[in-house]
Coordinates of C-alpha atoms in Angstrom, one line a residue:
Q1 CA 2.0 9.9 -32.4
W2 CA 1.1 13.5 -31.7
D3 CA 0.6 12.8 -28.0
Y4 CA 4.0 11.0 -27.9
W5 CA 5.8 14.1 -29.3
K6 CA 3.9 16.4 -26.9
N7 CA 5.0 14.3 -24.0
R8 CA 8.6 14.2 -25.1
A9 CA 8.6 18.0 -25.3
A10 CA 6.8 18.4 -22.0
Y11 CA 9.2 16.1 -20.2
A12 CA 12.3 17.7 -21.7
K13 CA 11.0 21.1 -20.4
Y14 CA 10.1 19.6 -17.0
A15 CA 13.5 17.9 -16.6
G16 CA 15.3 21.2 -17.4
G17 CA 16.8 20.1 -20.7
S18 CA 15.9 20.4 -24.4
V19 CA 14.0 18.2 -26.7
F20 CA 17.3 17.5 -28.6
N21 CA 19.3 16.3 -25.7
L22 CA 16.4 14.2 -24.6
F23 CA 16.5 12.4 -28.0
S24 CA 20.3 11.9 -27.8
S25 CA 20.2 10.5 -24.3
K26 CA 17.4 8.0 -25.0
K27 CA 18.5 4.5 -24.2
E28 CA 17.1 1.2 -23.0
V29 CA 17.2 1.0 -19.2
S30 CA 18.0 -2.4 -17.6
P31 CA 16.4 -2.9 -14.2
L32 CA 19.1 -5.3 -13.0
I33 CA 21.5 -3.8 -10.6
S34 CA 25.0 -2.7 -11.7
S35 CA 28.2 -1.9 -9.9
G36 CA 27.9 1.2 -7.7
D37 CA 24.1 1.1 -7.5
Q38 CA 22.3 1.1 -4.2
E39 CA 20.2 -2.0 -3.8
A40 CA 16.4 -1.9 -3.1
V41 CA 15.2 -3.3 0.2
S42 CA 11.6 -3.0 -0.9
I43 CA 9.5 -2.4 -4.0
P44 CA 6.6 0.0 -4.2
V45 CA 3.7 -0.8 -6.6
L46 CA 1.4 1.9 -8.0
L47 CA -2.2 1.4 -9.0
Y48 CA -4.1 3.6 -11.4
H49 CA -7.6 3.2 -13.0
G50 CA -8.9 5.7 -15.5
V51 CA -6.7 8.6 -16.7
I52 CA -9.2 11.4 -17.6
K53 CA -8.5 14.0 -20.3
D54 CA -11.9 15.8 -20.0
S55 CA -11.3 19.2 -18.5
A56 CA -14.8 19.3 -17.0
W57 CA -14.3 16.1 -15.1
Q58 CA -14.4 16.4 -11.3
P59 CA -11.8 14.4 -9.3
D60 CA -12.9 11.3 -7.5
E61 CA -11.1 8.7 -5.4
V62 CA -10.7 6.2 -8.3
N63 CA -9.4 8.0 -11.3
I64 CA -6.9 10.7 -12.1
R65 CA -6.6 13.7 -14.4
M66 CA -4.2 13.3 -17.3
E67 CA -2.1 16.2 -16.2
D68 CA -1.8 14.8 -12.7
F69 CA -0.8 11.3 -14.0
R70 CA 1.8 13.0 -16.2
A71 CA 3.1 14.9 -13.2
H72 CA 3.4 11.7 -11.2
M73 CA 5.4 10.0 -13.9
F74 CA 7.6 13.0 -14.7
A75 CA 8.5 13.5 -11.0
L76 CA 9.4 9.9 -10.6
K77 CA 11.5 9.8 -13.7
K78 CA 13.3 13.0 -12.9
A79 CA 14.1 11.6 -9.4
G80 CA 15.7 8.5 -11.0
W81 CA 12.9 5.9 -10.5
Q82 CA 12.5 3.2 -13.1
T83 CA 9.7 0.7 -13.8
I84 CA 10.3 -3.1 -13.6
S85 CA 8.5 -6.1 -15.0
L86 CA 6.3 -8.7 -13.2
E87 CA 9.1 -11.2 -13.5
D88 CA 11.6 -8.7 -11.9
Y89 CA 9.2 -8.1 -9.1
S90 CA 8.5 -11.8 -8.4
D91 CA 12.2 -12.7 -8.5
F92 CA 13.0 -9.8 -6.1
I93 CA 10.3 -10.8 -3.6
Q94 CA 11.6 -14.4 -3.7
G95 CA 15.1 -13.2 -3.0
K96 CA 16.4 -14.5 -6.4
I97 CA 17.7 -11.1 -7.7
S98 CA 18.7 -7.7 -6.5
L99 CA 17.3 -4.5 -8.1
P100 CA 18.3 -0.9 -8.0
E101 CA 17.0 1.1 -5.1
K102 CA 14.7 3.3 -7.2
S103 CA 12.6 0.5 -8.8
F104 CA 8.8 0.3 -8.9
L105 CA 6.0 -1.6 -10.6
L106 CA 3.3 0.3 -12.4
T107 CA -0.1 -1.2 -12.7
F108 CA -3.6 -0.4 -14.0
D109 CA -6.9 -2.1 -13.2
D110 CA -10.0 -2.9 -15.3
G111 CA -8.6 -2.9 -18.9
R112 CA -10.1 0.5 -19.7
T113 CA -9.4 2.4 -22.9
D114 CA -8.8 5.5 -20.9
S115 CA -6.0 3.8 -19.0
Y116 CA -4.2 2.9 -22.2
Y117 CA -4.6 5.6 -24.9
P118 CA -3.6 8.6 -22.7
V119 CA -1.0 6.6 -20.8
D120 CA 1.0 4.8 -23.6
P121 CA 2.6 7.9 -25.0
V122 CA 3.9 8.8 -21.5
L123 CA 5.3 5.3 -21.1
R124 CA 7.0 5.5 -24.5
T125 CA 8.5 8.9 -23.6
L126 CA 9.9 7.8 -20.3
D127 CA 11.0 4.3 -21.2
Y128 CA 8.5 3.0 -18.7
S129 CA 6.4 -0.2 -18.7
A130 CA 3.2 -1.2 -17.1
V131 CA 0.9 -4.1 -16.2
M132 CA -2.8 -4.0 -17.2
F133 CA -5.2 -6.2 -15.2
V134 CA -8.0 -7.2 -17.4
I135 CA -11.6 -8.3 -16.8
T136 CA -11.5 -10.9 -19.6
S137 CA -15.2 -11.3 -20.2
R138 CA -15.4 -7.6 -21.0
S139 CA -12.3 -7.4 -23.2
I140 CA -11.6 -10.8 -24.8
S141 CA -14.4 -12.0 -27.0
E142 CA -15.2 -13.0 -30.6
E143 CA -16.0 -9.3 -31.3
K144 CA -12.8 -7.4 -31.8
G145 CA -12.0 -3.7 -32.0
M146 CA -15.3 -2.5 -30.6
G147 CA -13.7 0.6 -29.0
H148 CA -16.0 0.8 -26.0
F149 CA -15.2 1.4 -22.3
H150 CA -13.1 -1.7 -22.0
L151 CA -10.2 -2.6 -24.3
S152 CA -10.8 -5.2 -27.0
Q153 CA -8.7 -8.2 -27.8
D154 CA -7.2 -6.5 -30.8
E155 CA -6.2 -3.6 -28.6
L156 CA -4.7 -5.9 -26.0
E157 CA -2.7 -7.7 -28.6
H158 CA -1.4 -4.3 -29.9
M159 CA -0.3 -3.3 -26.4
L160 CA 1.6 -6.6 -25.9
A161 CA 3.3 -6.1 -29.3
S162 CA 4.7 -2.8 -28.1
G163 CA 6.8 -4.4 -25.4
R164 CA 5.6 -1.7 -22.9
W165 CA 2.7 -3.7 -21.5
E166 CA 2.1 -6.9 -19.6
M167 CA -1.3 -8.5 -18.9
G168 CA -2.8 -9.9 -15.7
S169 CA -6.2 -11.1 -14.6
H170 CA -8.8 -9.0 -12.9
T171 CA -11.3 -11.9 -13.0
Y172 CA -13.3 -13.3 -15.8
D173 CA -16.6 -11.8 -14.7
G174 CA -16.1 -11.2 -11.0
H175 CA -15.7 -7.4 -10.9
G176 CA -19.2 -6.8 -9.5
F177 CA -21.7 -7.8 -6.9
V178 CA -23.8 -10.8 -6.0
P179 CA -27.0 -11.0 -3.9
T180 CA -26.2 -11.9 -0.3
G181 CA -29.7 -12.1 1.2
A182 CA -33.5 -12.2 0.5
D183 CA -33.6 -8.5 1.4
G184 CA -31.8 -7.5 -1.7
A185 CA -28.4 -6.9 0.0
E186 CA -25.3 -7.3 -2.2
G187 CA -21.7 -8.1 -1.7
H188 CA -18.5 -8.3 -3.7
F189 CA -18.5 -11.3 -6.1
L190 CA -15.2 -12.8 -4.8
S191 CA -15.6 -12.4 -1.1
S192 CA -19.4 -13.0 -0.5
R193 CA -21.5 -16.1 -0.5
T194 CA -24.3 -15.8 -3.0
W195 CA -28.0 -15.9 -2.1
L196 CA -29.7 -18.6 -4.1
A197 CA -33.2 -17.2 -4.4
A198 CA -34.8 -20.2 -6.0
E199 CA -33.6 -22.4 -3.1
N200 CA -34.1 -19.7 -0.4
R201 CA -30.5 -20.2 0.9
L202 CA -26.9 -19.0 0.8
E203 CA -24.6 -21.1 -1.3
T204 CA -22.4 -23.5 0.8
E205 CA -18.8 -22.9 1.4
E206 CA -17.9 -25.6 -1.2
E207 CA -20.2 -24.0 -3.8
Y208 CA -18.7 -20.6 -3.1
K209 CA -15.1 -22.0 -3.6
T210 CA -16.1 -23.7 -6.8
R211 CA -17.8 -20.5 -8.2
I212 CA -14.8 -18.3 -7.6
N213 CA -12.3 -20.9 -8.7
Q214 CA -14.1 -21.3 -12.0
D215 CA -14.1 -17.5 -12.6
I216 CA -10.4 -17.1 -11.7
L217 CA -9.4 -20.1 -13.9
A218 CA -11.5 -18.9 -16.8
S219 CA -9.7 -15.5 -16.8
K220 CA -6.3 -17.3 -16.9
N221 CA -7.5 -19.5 -19.8
D222 CA -8.7 -16.4 -21.7
L223 CA -5.4 -14.6 -21.3
E224 CA -3.2 -17.6 -22.2
K225 CA -5.3 -19.1 -25.0
K226 CA -6.5 -16.0 -26.7
L227 CA -3.5 -13.7 -26.1
G228 CA -0.8 -16.3 -26.2
I229 CA 0.9 -15.2 -23.0
K230 CA 1.7 -16.9 -19.7
A231 CA -0.6 -15.3 -17.1
V232 CA 1.0 -15.2 -13.7
S233 CA -0.7 -12.4 -11.8
F234 CA -4.1 -11.6 -10.4
A235 CA -5.6 -8.3 -9.0
Y236 CA -8.5 -8.5 -6.6
P237 CA -11.5 -6.4 -7.7
F238 CA -12.0 -3.5 -5.3
G239 CA -8.8 -4.6 -3.6
D240 CA -11.1 -7.0 -1.6
F241 CA -9.7 -10.4 -0.7
G242 CA -12.2 -10.9 2.2
E243 CA -11.4 -7.9 4.3
T244 CA -14.8 -6.2 4.0
V245 CA -17.3 -9.1 3.8
E246 CA -20.0 -9.6 6.5
N247 CA -21.8 -12.7 5.5
F248 CA -18.7 -14.9 5.1
P249 CA -15.7 -13.8 7.3
E250 CA -13.8 -16.9 6.3
S251 CA -13.6 -15.6 2.7
R252 CA -10.3 -13.8 3.5
G253 CA -8.4 -17.1 3.5
S254 CA -10.5 -18.7 0.8
V255 CA -10.1 -15.9 -1.8
I256 CA -6.3 -15.9 -1.4
D257 CA -6.2 -19.7 -1.5
E258 CA -8.3 -20.0 -4.6
A259 CA -6.2 -17.3 -6.4
H260 CA -3.0 -19.0 -5.3
K261 CA -4.1 -22.3 -6.9
V262 CA -4.1 -20.5 -10.3
F263 CA -1.6 -17.6 -10.1
D264 CA 1.9 -16.9 -8.8
L265 CA 1.2 -13.4 -7.6
S266 CA -1.8 -11.4 -6.4
F267 CA -2.3 -7.7 -5.9
C268 CA -4.4 -5.7 -3.5
Q269 CA -4.4 -2.1 -2.2
T270 CA -2.6 -0.8 0.8
A271 CA -4.9 -0.1 3.8
S272 CA -4.6 2.9 6.0
G273 CA -1.6 2.5 8.2
D274 CA 0.2 0.0 5.9
F275 CA 3.8 0.3 4.9
P276 CA 3.6 1.3 1.3
A277 CA 6.1 -1.1 -0.2
N278 CA 6.8 -4.8 -0.5
Y279 CA 9.7 -6.6 1.1
R280 CA 11.6 -9.8 0.4
E281 CA 9.1 -12.0 2.3
K282 CA 8.1 -14.4 -0.5
S283 CA 4.5 -13.1 -0.1
F284 CA 1.9 -14.1 -2.6
L285 CA 0.0 -10.9 -1.8
A286 CA 1.5 -7.6 -3.0
K287 CA 0.3 -4.2 -1.7
R288 CA -0.3 -1.3 -4.1
V289 CA -0.5 2.4 -3.5
N290 CA -3.8 3.6 -4.8
T291 CA -3.5 6.9 -6.7
N292 CA -5.9 9.6 -7.8
S293 CA -5.8 13.4 -8.4
F294 CA -5.8 14.1 -4.6
L295 CA -2.3 12.6 -4.4
S296 CA 0.1 15.2 -5.5
A297 CA 3.4 14.4 -7.3
E298 CA 5.3 15.8 -4.4
N299 CA 3.5 13.6 -1.9
L300 CA 3.9 10.5 -4.1
L301 CA 7.6 11.2 -4.4
H302 CA 7.8 11.6 -0.6
I303 CA 6.2 8.1 -0.1
F304 CA 8.7 6.6 -2.6
E305 CA 11.8 8.3 -1.2
S306 CA 10.9 7.6 2.4
N307 CA 10.6 3.9 1.7
K308 CA 14.4 3.6 1.9
D309 CA 15.5 1.5 4.8
K310 CA 16.4 3.7 7.9
P311 CA 19.1 2.6 10.3
A312 CA 17.8 1.8 13.8
L313 CA 20.3 4.4 15.1
Y314 CA 17.9 7.2 14.4
E315 CA 17.0 10.7 15.7
D316 CA 14.2 13.0 14.8
Y317 CA 13.6 16.6 15.9
F318 CA 10.7 17.1 13.5
S319 CA 12.1 20.2 11.7
K320 CA 11.0 18.5 8.5
N321 CA 9.2 15.3 7.6
S322 CA 11.8 12.6 7.2
G323 CA 9.4 9.8 6.4
W324 CA 6.3 9.9 8.7
I325 CA 3.1 8.8 7.0
S326 CA -0.3 9.6 8.4
G327 CA -2.5 6.4 8.5
W328 CA -5.7 8.3 9.5
G329 CA -6.9 11.2 11.6
A330 CA -5.2 14.7 11.7
F331 CA -1.5 15.1 11.1
K332 CA 0.9 18.1 11.0
M333 CA 4.5 18.8 11.5
E334 CA 5.6 22.3 12.4
N335 CA 7.7 24.2 14.9
G336 CA 9.8 21.2 15.8
A337 CA 6.9 18.9 16.7
M338 CA 4.7 16.2 15.2
T339 CA 1.1 16.4 16.1
I340 CA -1.3 13.5 15.6
G341 CA -5.0 14.1 16.4
N342 CA -8.4 12.5 16.1
S343 CA -10.9 14.4 14.0
P344 CA -14.7 14.9 13.6
N345 CA -14.6 11.7 11.4
D346 CA -12.1 9.6 13.3
E347 CA -12.0 8.6 16.9
S348 CA -8.3 8.1 16.6
G349 CA -5.2 9.2 14.6
L350 CA -2.1 7.4 13.7
A351 CA 1.3 8.0 12.0
F352 CA 4.1 5.6 11.4
L353 CA 7.7 6.0 10.3
N354 CA 8.2 4.7 6.8
G355 CA 11.5 2.8 6.3
S356 CA 11.5 1.3 9.8
Y357 CA 9.7 -1.9 8.9
L358 CA 12.9 -4.1 9.1
W359 CA 13.9 -3.0 12.6
K360 CA 14.2 -5.8 15.1
D361 CA 15.7 -5.1 18.5
Y362 CA 15.8 -1.5 19.6
S363 CA 15.0 1.1 22.2
V364 CA 12.9 4.2 21.6
F365 CA 12.7 7.4 23.7
A366 CA 10.4 10.3 22.9
K367 CA 9.3 13.5 24.4
M368 CA 5.5 13.4 24.3
K369 CA 2.5 15.3 25.7
L370 CA -1.2 14.9 25.5
V371 CA -3.8 17.5 24.4
G372 CA -7.2 16.6 25.8
N373 CA -8.3 13.5 27.6
G374 CA -7.3 10.8 25.1
K375 CA -4.9 7.9 25.3
A376 CA -1.6 7.9 23.3
S377 CA 0.5 5.0 22.3
L378 CA 4.1 4.3 21.1
A379 CA 4.1 1.1 19.1
A380 CA 7.1 -1.1 18.4
R381 CA 7.5 -4.0 15.9
Y382 CA 4.7 -2.2 14.0
H383 CA 3.5 -4.0 10.8
D384 CA 0.3 -2.2 10.2
G385 CA -2.7 -0.8 12.0
N386 CA -3.7 -4.3 13.0
N387 CA -0.4 -5.9 14.0
Y388 CA 1.9 -4.4 16.7
M389 CA 3.1 -4.2 20.3
S390 CA 2.3 -0.9 21.9
C391 CA 2.9 1.1 25.1
D392 CA -0.3 3.0 25.9
Y393 CA -0.3 6.1 28.1
S394 CA -3.3 7.8 29.7
N395 CA -3.4 10.2 32.6
S396 CA -3.8 7.4 35.1
S397 CA -2.1 4.3 33.6
V398 CA 0.5 2.8 31.4
S399 CA -0.5 -0.3 29.4
L400 CA 1.3 -2.9 27.3
T401 CA -1.0 -4.0 24.4
E402 CA -0.6 -6.8 21.9
K403 CA -2.7 -6.6 18.7
I404 CA -2.6 -9.4 16.1
N405 CA -4.8 -9.6 12.9
K406 CA -7.1 -6.9 14.3
L407 CA -7.6 -8.8 17.6
L408 CA -6.5 -7.4 21.0
V409 CA -4.6 -10.5 22.1
S410 CA -3.5 -9.2 25.5
E411 CA -3.3 -6.0 27.6
N412 CA -1.3 -5.5 30.8
V413 CA -2.3 -2.4 32.7
V414 CA -0.4 -0.7 35.5
L415 CA -2.2 2.2 37.3
T416 CA 0.1 5.2 37.8
D417 CA -0.3 9.0 37.8
T418 CA 1.4 10.0 34.6
R419 CA 0.0 13.6 34.8
L420 CA 0.0 13.7 31.0
S421 CA -3.4 15.2 30.5
G422 CA -2.2 18.3 32.4
G423 CA -0.1 19.2 29.4
R424 CA 3.1 17.9 31.0
E425 CA 5.8 16.8 28.5
A426 CA 7.0 13.4 29.6
Q427 CA 9.7 11.1 28.3
V428 CA 8.1 7.9 27.1
G429 CA 9.8 4.9 25.7
V430 CA 9.9 1.3 24.7
E431 CA 12.7 -1.3 24.8
I432 CA 12.1 -4.4 22.7
S433 CA 14.6 -7.2 22.2
G434 CA 13.9 -10.8 21.1
E435 CA 10.7 -11.9 23.0
K436 CA 10.9 -9.2 25.7
I437 CA 9.4 -5.7 25.7
S438 CA 9.2 -3.0 28.4
C439 CA 7.2 0.3 28.4
L440 CA 9.0 3.2 30.0
L441 CA 7.9 6.5 31.6
D442 CA 10.5 9.2 32.5
G443 CA 13.3 6.7 32.1
K444 CA 11.9 3.9 34.3
A445 CA 10.3 0.6 33.2
V446 CA 6.6 0.6 34.2
V447 CA 5.3 -2.6 32.6
S448 CA 7.0 -5.5 30.8
G449 CA 5.8 -8.5 28.8
T450 CA 6.4 -11.0 26.0
V451 CA 6.4 -10.2 22.3
N452 CA 4.1 -12.2 20.0
E453 CA 6.1 -14.7 17.8
N454 CA 4.5 -13.2 14.7
L455 CA 6.2 -9.9 15.4
S456 CA 9.9 -10.7 15.0
K457 CA 10.5 -7.3 13.3
G458 CA 8.7 -4.1 12.6
G459 CA 8.8 -0.3 12.9
I460 CA 7.4 2.4 15.1
S461 CA 4.2 4.4 15.2
F462 CA 2.4 6.9 17.4
K463 CA -1.4 6.9 18.0
I464 CA -4.0 9.0 19.8
W465 CA -7.6 7.9 20.5
N466 CA -10.7 8.9 22.4
P467 CA -14.0 7.2 21.3
V468 CA -16.1 9.8 23.2
E469 CA -14.4 13.2 22.7
R470 CA -12.8 14.7 19.6
D471 CA -10.0 17.4 19.4
N472 CA -7.5 15.1 21.3
A473 CA -3.9 15.0 20.1
V474 CA -0.5 13.6 21.0
V475 CA 2.5 16.0 20.4
V476 CA 5.9 14.5 19.9
S477 CA 8.9 16.9 20.0
Q478 CA 11.9 14.6 20.1
L479 CA 12.7 11.0 19.2
K480 CA 15.7 8.9 19.6
V481 CA 16.1 5.2 18.5
A482 CA 19.1 3.0 19.2
P483 CA 19.7 -0.7 18.3
I484 CA 20.0 -3.3 21.1
G485 CA 22.5 -6.1 20.9
E486 CA 24.1 -6.9 17.5
G487 CA 25.1 -3.8 15.6
E488 CA 24.6 -1.7 18.8

């Protein structure tokens, strides 16, 4: 209770009011859209793990300080953002309902005590709700109220009774590693085939599917039979649904398929270069923004606010950041220019325009110059770092590249002296409409081709790469986008 009162007072001070008018303004908030509200076109989902109150704790990439978590929530609340339920999220993604523009889903993984006790008073203060994804073998057992690292069944029941928490599965006992070879190598439980030492072999694909299905199903049974809820959602441990495995590349489809047999929704983490919100695409797989103390409240709010759908009639002179997100590499925006570079740790750098995902037919013109001897690209119908059409510019060529599911599907190269490595600022561009795409240099089409059928829509990005040398960059100083065809 004391933490609750402290949070109420802290938020009242943060929001610029008093404790008394906070009390008087408290009301239940309905997530359903009302007259005059702007409708959401996408829903961001946040992921937290432990929320640490120990002042001596050093930040890592998984957990977050209590004061930083509070800053995240206070900033979102003050800006008008409101949490929604799993049912709201599912119905929105399926196109069954509309939601207010500033709606988000708040989630926590692992069923940890330090993601409940510090958090619940904040939720209560802000009229927020959350979803806890539970490793059921570590939380739901005959021994109740043990008070260890993971929440007990009694604690989960208390959370459900508050009305502020929902529960989902984080496997039964699959949040860990299995042996993948005789050499002692290990891989994630869900995405790797297990090494059967007694038989000196890897499990078969059928044995693998049976093992993970039994684990996923056991977690659902625990949640439903012991907590008395309908379990509809699943979060992949480590965010891995087969993306990182080496001994069984086919697990990407298998993990998702087995989870889909049991649950209606599944949750992973956004990868570098992913749009950070979820659209009405009836997708079983939801992306979550992973948070920690390195993500400031200001930057989190920038991600949320820049999710808003941008019109394809768009100009940018880079006096401020209007929604560009760095996927990887070096990134800065100053003096009327956006600079994207590779770094000592990255052979490339990429930034994409948040809010451009729903664009379809459009033209893009940009003033661009190269620093160093790298190659720069302007991508259209950009989905993520592994799916896009791009116009690539080097000092001696212009190329049209198609990338689908990490694979370079096609590349059409035209040799031409662009003179870009000499520091010349050139006008580059792309025109994309239906199945046709053209790459432009100084207002003229240089190379054209056909758009992959999987890329019927998508946004824009810029990229620089040089696998040999570092300290290369692409500098963009002006950008103009215009729709083609309907709505032009």
